[in-house]
Amino acid sequence: MTTEAPAEARGRTRRSRGDSRRGDSVFFNLSRGSGVLLLVIMAAIAGFLAYRSALALSKNQGNFLTTFEWTPDAVTPVFGIAVLTFGTLVSALIAMLIAVPVSVGIALFISHYAPRRIAQPFAYLVDLLAAVPSIVYGLWGVLFLVPHMDGLTSWMDQYLGWTYIFDQSSKGVPARNLFTVGILLAIMVLPIITAVTREVFRQVPRMHEEAALALGATRWEMIRTSVLPFGRPGIISASMLGLGRALGETIAVATVLSTNNKLSLHLLDPGGGTFAQNIALKFNEAQPFGRDALMASGLVLFVITLLVNGAARMIIARRKEYSGAAA
């Protein structure tokens, strides 16, 4: 019996190892298949958009990149993305300039400054804001934010009008402009950036923080030398998530922005447009050729999103020494 028991134990060990190896193999194949499926889906989307875009661009009588007008269903179809590109990039840039610093500050407050009894409810509130539907933000923006922007826009026109971009040429009109849209988008993306950044800051090795404090660093010096370098890739990734929503936001922008085909560097004047907002407003009323034109603008937004995410990956790859995997 003494010789059979170890033999049975060895048999069970071999069987368990065999099951484990089969499980690893199945999981590996499923993971690889999921990755390949994702690439196939993205390629299918890009191919569909490229095909429909080619149909539209072949009959376009204007320059697609520089034309301000958008009349693809006219007898002479003329359409371009100059106004849409400018509006999309400018509103997203304003949103990120406002949201990223505020989000990092809130994340630091929750993870390193606030007492636990305050940090927990505050974190739940931030997560709850991320789940608010876009239409709610849009209604809040048009009913509350726009009327209360008059004082701020007047102040900026008076004291910052010399910068030209804050020179308000249309005075006394509701602030349904790209600047207001940028502020609204900043409020919308702030919970997403904050939630991701907060979790990254919580992953900072405790030994790094304690070592900095033991060497005589203040709390801010510890954060500057230990927390922020470690969390920089996470901050970049969170910002890209927020930027993706800002670039593709539809309903809230369509509710707040007063659209036209005029490209103006006066950000406080009404007007402008974005890719997503233009597609949402004109898709139902567009004819088949007009929908192909909208697909062409959607392809440009698709390419912009890929370029932004690719740039973010390159930035993170250059700073691998600060990633969590390297800690």
GROMACS .gro file of C-alpha atoms in nm:
model
  327
    1MET     CA    1   0.000   0.000   0.000
    2THR     CA    2   0.286   0.231   0.065
    3THR     CA    3   0.393   0.209  -0.297
    4GLU     CA    4   0.044   0.246  -0.446
    5ALA     CA    5  -0.049   0.565  -0.258
    6PRO     CA    6   0.236   0.774  -0.399
    7ALA     CA    7   0.161   0.633  -0.745
    8GLU     CA    8  -0.202   0.741  -0.716
    9ALA     CA    9  -0.090   1.085  -0.595
   10ARG     CA   10   0.146   1.119  -0.891
   11GLY     CA   11  -0.134   1.018  -1.124
   12ARG     CA   12  -0.366   1.280  -0.981
   13THR     CA   13  -0.090   1.542  -1.012
   14ARG     CA   14  -0.035   1.455  -1.379
   15ARG     CA   15  -0.408   1.472  -1.448
   16SER     CA   16  -0.437   1.811  -1.276
   17ARG     CA   17  -0.140   1.942  -1.470
   18GLY     CA   18  -0.292   1.812  -1.792
   19ASP     CA   19  -0.623   1.982  -1.712
   20SER     CA   20  -0.439   2.303  -1.627
   21ARG     CA   21  -0.246   2.294  -1.955
   22ARG     CA   22  -0.565   2.233  -2.150
   23GLY     CA   23  -0.730   2.522  -1.968
   24ASP     CA   24  -0.436   2.747  -2.048
   25SER     CA   25  -0.450   2.641  -2.411
   26VAL     CA   26  -0.824   2.706  -2.434
   27PHE     CA   27  -0.790   3.046  -2.267
   28PHE     CA   28  -0.498   3.140  -2.493
   29ASN     CA   29  -0.690   3.045  -2.808
   30LEU     CA   30  -1.001   3.230  -2.693
   31SER     CA   31  -0.797   3.540  -2.614
   32ARG     CA   32  -0.620   3.527  -2.947
   33GLY     CA   33  -0.946   3.471  -3.129
   34SER     CA   34  -1.103   3.768  -2.953
   35GLY     CA   35  -0.812   3.989  -3.058
   36VAL     CA   36  -0.835   3.872  -3.419
   37LEU     CA   37  -1.213   3.924  -3.416
   38LEU     CA   38  -1.166   4.281  -3.291
   39LEU     CA   39  -0.922   4.355  -3.574
   40VAL     CA   40  -1.164   4.204  -3.827
   41ILE     CA   41  -1.451   4.418  -3.695
   42MET     CA   42  -1.240   4.735  -3.712
   43ALA     CA   43  -1.126   4.648  -4.064
   44ALA     CA   44  -1.488   4.585  -4.167
   45ILE     CA   45  -1.596   4.922  -4.027
   46ALA     CA   46  -1.310   5.099  -4.202
   47GLY     CA   47  -1.382   4.919  -4.528
   48PHE     CA   48  -1.754   5.002  -4.515
   49LEU     CA   49  -1.686   5.369  -4.442
   50ALA     CA   50  -1.420   5.386  -4.714
   51TYR     CA   51  -1.656   5.232  -4.974
   52ARG     CA   52  -1.943   5.467  -4.894
   53SER     CA   53  -1.705   5.761  -4.880
   54ALA     CA   54  -1.567   5.681  -5.224
   55LEU     CA   55  -1.920   5.689  -5.368
   56ALA     CA   56  -1.976   6.035  -5.224
   57LEU     CA   57  -1.637   6.187  -5.303
   58SER     CA   58  -1.658   6.076  -5.667
   59LYS     CA   59  -1.947   6.320  -5.724
   60ASN     CA   60  -1.847   6.600  -5.488
   61GLN     CA   61  -1.804   6.931  -5.671
   62GLY     CA   62  -1.614   7.096  -5.387
   63ASN     CA   63  -1.292   7.032  -5.201
   64PHE     CA   64  -1.375   6.784  -4.928
   65LEU     CA   65  -1.107   6.915  -4.693
   66THR     CA   66  -1.148   7.292  -4.734
   67THR     CA   67  -1.510   7.355  -4.835
   68PHE     CA   68  -1.732   7.516  -4.570
   69GLU     CA   69  -2.065   7.434  -4.736
   70TRP     CA   70  -2.259   7.112  -4.668
   71THR     CA   71  -2.519   7.056  -4.943
   72PRO     CA   72  -2.464   6.699  -5.070
   73ASP     CA   73  -2.830   6.657  -5.174
   74ALA     CA   74  -2.837   6.966  -5.395
   75VAL     CA   75  -2.850   6.941  -5.772
   76THR     CA   76  -2.479   7.018  -5.768
   77PRO     CA   77  -2.349   6.835  -5.459
   78VAL     CA   78  -2.096   7.042  -5.267
   79PHE     CA   79  -1.975   6.946  -4.922
   80GLY     CA   80  -1.663   6.971  -4.710
   81ILE     CA   81  -1.542   6.911  -4.357
   82ALA     CA   82  -1.349   7.232  -4.282
   83VAL     CA   83  -1.607   7.366  -4.035
   84LEU     CA   84  -1.670   7.023  -3.882
   85THR     CA   85  -1.300   6.950  -3.832
   86PHE     CA   86  -1.238   7.288  -3.672
   87GLY     CA   87  -1.539   7.259  -3.441
   88THR     CA   88  -1.462   6.902  -3.336
   89LEU     CA   89  -1.096   6.965  -3.257
   90VAL     CA   90  -1.145   7.302  -3.089
   91SER     CA   91  -1.431   7.191  -2.862
   92ALA     CA   92  -1.242   6.874  -2.765
   93LEU     CA   93  -0.925   7.075  -2.698
   94ILE     CA   94  -1.112   7.317  -2.471
   95ALA     CA   95  -1.268   7.024  -2.288
   96MET     CA   96  -0.935   6.854  -2.229
   97LEU     CA   97  -0.760   7.174  -2.116
   98ILE     CA   98  -1.027   7.215  -1.850
   99ALA     CA   99  -1.100   6.855  -1.755
  100VAL     CA  100  -0.754   6.696  -1.726
  101PRO     CA  101  -0.604   6.924  -1.455
  102VAL     CA  102  -0.929   6.925  -1.258
  103SER     CA  103  -0.962   6.546  -1.286
  104VAL     CA  104  -0.605   6.486  -1.168
  105GLY     CA  105  -0.664   6.719  -0.873
  106ILE     CA  106  -0.985   6.541  -0.775
  107ALA     CA  107  -0.818   6.201  -0.809
  108LEU     CA  108  -0.530   6.312  -0.585
  109PHE     CA  109  -0.775   6.452  -0.331
  110ILE     CA  110  -0.968   6.125  -0.315
  111SER     CA  111  -0.663   5.897  -0.308
  112HIS     CA  112  -0.416   6.093  -0.093
  113TYR     CA  113  -0.574   6.385   0.089
  114ALA     CA  114  -0.936   6.321   0.186
  115PRO     CA  115  -1.020   6.113   0.495
  116ARG     CA  116  -1.174   5.775   0.414
  117ARG     CA  117  -1.520   5.875   0.537
  118ILE     CA  118  -1.515   6.162   0.285
  119ALA     CA  119  -1.322   5.993   0.005
  120GLN     CA  120  -1.562   5.699  -0.030
  121PRO     CA  121  -1.883   5.902  -0.087
  122PHE     CA  122  -1.693   6.145  -0.308
  123ALA     CA  123  -1.565   5.858  -0.524
  124TYR     CA  124  -1.918   5.714  -0.552
  125LEU     CA  125  -2.046   6.055  -0.663
  126VAL     CA  126  -1.782   6.081  -0.935
  127ASP     CA  127  -1.864   5.731  -1.060
  128LEU     CA  128  -2.233   5.820  -1.062
  129LEU     CA  129  -2.170   6.129  -1.276
  130ALA     CA  130  -2.003   5.907  -1.536
  131ALA     CA  131  -2.332   5.717  -1.577
  132VAL     CA  132  -2.549   6.023  -1.646
  133PRO     CA  133  -2.695   6.002  -2.002
  134SER     CA  134  -2.580   6.252  -2.262
  135ILE     CA  135  -2.930   6.392  -2.315
  136VAL     CA  136  -2.943   6.493  -1.949
  137TYR     CA  137  -2.619   6.685  -1.987
  138GLY     CA  138  -2.755   6.841  -2.304
  139LEU     CA  139  -3.077   6.958  -2.139
  140TRP     CA  140  -2.882   7.093  -1.843
  141GLY     CA  141  -2.649   7.271  -2.082
  142VAL     CA  142  -2.917   7.444  -2.285
  143LEU     CA  143  -3.147   7.528  -1.992
  144PHE     CA  144  -2.888   7.622  -1.727
  145LEU     CA  145  -2.536   7.655  -1.863
  146VAL     CA  146  -2.610   7.867  -2.171
  147PRO     CA  147  -2.813   8.136  -1.984
  148HIS     CA  148  -2.549   8.159  -1.711
  149MET     CA  149  -2.260   8.196  -1.956
  150ASP     CA  150  -2.350   8.556  -2.047
  151GLY     CA  151  -2.154   8.707  -1.759
  152LEU     CA  152  -1.844   8.499  -1.828
  153THR     CA  153  -1.846   8.565  -2.202
  154SER     CA  154  -1.891   8.940  -2.144
  155TRP     CA  155  -1.599   8.941  -1.898
  156MET     CA  156  -1.378   8.747  -2.140
  157ASP     CA  157  -1.473   8.978  -2.425
  158GLN     CA  158  -1.387   9.284  -2.214
  159TYR     CA  159  -1.055   9.168  -2.070
  160LEU     CA  160  -0.939   8.900  -2.316
  161GLY     CA  161  -1.083   9.035  -2.638
  162TRP     CA  162  -0.734   9.146  -2.745
  163THR     CA  163  -0.652   8.777  -2.804
  164TYR     CA  164  -0.895   8.778  -3.101
  165ILE     CA  165  -1.026   8.430  -3.023
  166PHE     CA  166  -1.216   8.571  -2.722
  167ASP     CA  167  -1.333   8.881  -2.908
  168GLN     CA  168  -1.713   8.857  -2.917
  169SER     CA  169  -1.835   9.017  -3.239
  170SER     CA  170  -2.199   8.909  -3.189
  171LYS     CA  171  -2.299   9.066  -2.859
  172GLY     CA  172  -2.624   9.009  -2.674
  173VAL     CA  173  -2.693   8.664  -2.821
  174PRO     CA  174  -2.716   8.336  -2.625
  175ALA     CA  175  -2.381   8.171  -2.567
  176ARG     CA  176  -2.448   7.870  -2.789
  177ASN     CA  177  -2.092   7.857  -2.915
  178LEU     CA  178  -1.790   7.628  -2.923
  179PHE     CA  179  -1.657   7.764  -2.594
  180THR     CA  180  -1.978   7.667  -2.412
  181VAL     CA  181  -1.971   7.327  -2.583
  182GLY     CA  182  -1.611   7.280  -2.465
  183ILE     CA  183  -1.711   7.354  -2.105
  184LEU     CA  184  -2.003   7.111  -2.128
  185LEU     CA  185  -1.780   6.839  -2.274
  186ALA     CA  186  -1.528   6.900  -1.996
  187ILE     CA  187  -1.799   6.835  -1.738
  188MET     CA  188  -1.902   6.519  -1.921
  189VAL     CA  189  -1.554   6.366  -1.953
  190LEU     CA  190  -1.433   6.474  -1.608
  191PRO     CA  191  -1.585   6.172  -1.424
  192ILE     CA  192  -1.427   5.925  -1.668
  193ILE     CA  193  -1.079   6.074  -1.639
  194THR     CA  194  -1.111   6.109  -1.263
  195ALA     CA  195  -1.225   5.750  -1.205
  196VAL     CA  196  -0.944   5.595  -1.408
  197THR     CA  197  -0.677   5.828  -1.270
  198ARG     CA  198  -0.791   5.763  -0.912
  199GLU     CA  199  -0.749   5.389  -0.953
  200VAL     CA  200  -0.404   5.437  -1.106
  201PHE     CA  201  -0.293   5.651  -0.813
  202ARG     CA  202  -0.411   5.382  -0.574
  203GLN     CA  203  -0.175   5.132  -0.740
  204VAL     CA  204   0.137   5.331  -0.652
  205PRO     CA  205   0.361   5.104  -0.440
  206ARG     CA  206   0.328   5.199  -0.078
  207MET     CA  207   0.703   5.159  -0.030
  208HIS     CA  208   0.771   5.438  -0.280
  209GLU     CA  209   0.553   5.680  -0.089
  210GLU     CA  210   0.689   5.580   0.250
  211ALA     CA  211   1.048   5.607   0.124
  212ALA     CA  212   0.989   5.961  -0.001
  213LEU     CA  213   0.830   6.064   0.330
  214ALA     CA  214   1.109   5.897   0.527
  215LEU     CA  215   1.364   6.107   0.338
  216GLY     CA  216   1.192   6.422   0.457
  217ALA     CA  217   0.967   6.499   0.161
  218THR     CA  218   0.642   6.683   0.218
  219ARG     CA  219   0.318   6.528   0.099
  220TRP     CA  220   0.323   6.733  -0.220
  221GLU     CA  221   0.690   6.646  -0.285
  222MET     CA  222   0.606   6.279  -0.234
  223ILE     CA  223   0.321   6.307  -0.485
  224ARG     CA  224   0.538   6.495  -0.733
  225THR     CA  225   0.830   6.250  -0.715
  226SER     CA  226   0.652   5.918  -0.658
  227VAL     CA  227   0.282   5.929  -0.745
  228LEU     CA  228   0.269   6.143  -1.059
  229PRO     CA  229   0.562   5.973  -1.242
  230PHE     CA  230   0.417   5.630  -1.165
  231GLY     CA  231   0.068   5.736  -1.274
  232ARG     CA  232   0.166   5.929  -1.587
  233PRO     CA  233   0.078   5.649  -1.833
  234GLY     CA  234  -0.255   5.605  -1.654
  235ILE     CA  235  -0.325   5.977  -1.676
  236ILE     CA  236  -0.253   5.969  -2.049
  237SER     CA  237  -0.477   5.665  -2.099
  238ALA     CA  238  -0.759   5.823  -1.899
  239SER     CA  239  -0.724   6.144  -2.097
  240MET     CA  240  -0.751   5.949  -2.422
  241LEU     CA  241  -1.071   5.785  -2.300
  242GLY     CA  242  -1.212   6.128  -2.220
  243LEU     CA  243  -1.093   6.268  -2.551
  244GLY     CA  244  -1.264   5.984  -2.735
  245ARG     CA  245  -1.596   6.077  -2.577
  246ALA     CA  246  -1.538   6.447  -2.640
  247LEU     CA  247  -1.465   6.387  -3.009
  248GLY     CA  248  -1.768   6.163  -3.059
  249GLU     CA  249  -2.028   6.332  -2.835
  250THR     CA  250  -2.351   6.387  -3.025
  251ILE     CA  251  -2.672   6.469  -2.839
  252ALA     CA  252  -2.532   6.715  -2.586
  253VAL     CA  253  -2.346   6.909  -2.857
  254ALA     CA  254  -2.647   6.909  -3.089
  255THR     CA  255  -2.864   7.043  -2.806
  256VAL     CA  256  -2.635   7.329  -2.706
  257LEU     CA  257  -2.455   7.440  -3.023
  258SER     CA  258  -2.612   7.682  -3.270
  259THR     CA  259  -2.487   7.534  -3.597
  260ASN     CA  260  -2.394   7.707  -3.919
  261ASN     CA  261  -2.145   7.664  -4.203
  262LYS     CA  262  -1.927   7.957  -4.098
  263LEU     CA  263  -1.575   7.897  -3.973
  264SER     CA  264  -1.484   8.166  -3.722
  265LEU     CA  265  -1.192   8.198  -3.482
  266HIS     CA  266  -1.415   8.399  -3.248
  267LEU     CA  267  -1.494   8.115  -3.008
  268LEU     CA  268  -1.756   8.322  -2.821
  269ASP     CA  269  -1.970   8.376  -3.131
  270PRO     CA  270  -2.254   8.130  -3.203
  271GLY     CA  271  -2.199   7.882  -3.480
  272GLY     CA  272  -1.976   7.600  -3.591
  273GLY     CA  273  -2.034   7.227  -3.591
  274THR     CA  274  -1.882   6.888  -3.515
  275PHE     CA  275  -1.871   6.559  -3.701
  276ALA     CA  276  -2.094   6.366  -3.463
  277GLN     CA  277  -2.345   6.648  -3.423
  278ASN     CA  278  -2.370   6.697  -3.801
  279ILE     CA  279  -2.430   6.326  -3.860
  280ALA     CA  280  -2.696   6.307  -3.590
  281LEU     CA  281  -2.890   6.610  -3.713
  282LYS     CA  282  -2.882   6.538  -4.086
  283PHE     CA  283  -2.886   6.160  -4.117
  284ASN     CA  284  -3.266   6.112  -4.109
  285GLU     CA  285  -3.343   6.386  -4.360
  286ALA     CA  286  -3.054   6.304  -4.594
  287GLN     CA  287  -3.101   6.135  -4.929
  288PRO     CA  288  -2.891   5.826  -5.015
  289PHE     CA  289  -2.610   6.038  -5.158
  290GLY     CA  290  -2.626   6.270  -4.857
  291ARG     CA  291  -2.586   5.970  -4.627
  292ASP     CA  292  -2.278   5.866  -4.822
  293ALA     CA  293  -2.139   6.215  -4.761
  294LEU     CA  294  -2.209   6.176  -4.390
  295MET     CA  295  -2.028   5.842  -4.402
  296ALA     CA  296  -1.728   6.023  -4.548
  297SER     CA  297  -1.725   6.263  -4.255
  298GLY     CA  298  -1.759   5.967  -4.021
  299LEU     CA  299  -1.452   5.810  -4.181
  300VAL     CA  300  -1.252   6.124  -4.104
  301LEU     CA  301  -1.363   6.108  -3.740
  302PHE     CA  302  -1.268   5.739  -3.735
  303VAL     CA  303  -0.918   5.822  -3.864
  304ILE     CA  304  -0.876   6.109  -3.615
  305THR     CA  305  -0.967   5.875  -3.329
  306LEU     CA  306  -0.717   5.613  -3.447
  307LEU     CA  307  -0.442   5.874  -3.478
  308VAL     CA  308  -0.511   6.010  -3.130
  309ASN     CA  309  -0.504   5.664  -2.973
  310GLY     CA  310  -0.193   5.571  -3.168
  311ALA     CA  311  -0.016   5.884  -3.045
  312ALA     CA  312  -0.117   5.799  -2.688
  313ARG     CA  313   0.024   5.448  -2.722
  314MET     CA  314   0.353   5.588  -2.850
  315ILE     CA  315   0.376   5.828  -2.555
  316ILE     CA  316   0.307   5.548  -2.307
  317ALA     CA  317   0.557   5.315  -2.476
  318ARG     CA  318   0.830   5.577  -2.436
  319ARG     CA  319   0.767   5.583  -2.060
  320LYS     CA  320   0.757   5.215  -1.975
  321GLU     CA  321   0.973   5.274  -1.670
  322TYR     CA  322   0.672   5.442  -1.505
  323SER     CA  323   0.419   5.172  -1.591
  324GLY     CA  324   0.266   4.951  -1.328
  325ALA     CA  325   0.414   4.641  -1.490
  326ALA     CA  326   0.764   4.772  -1.442
  327ALA     CA  327   0.719   4.865  -1.077
   0.00000   0.00000   0.00000
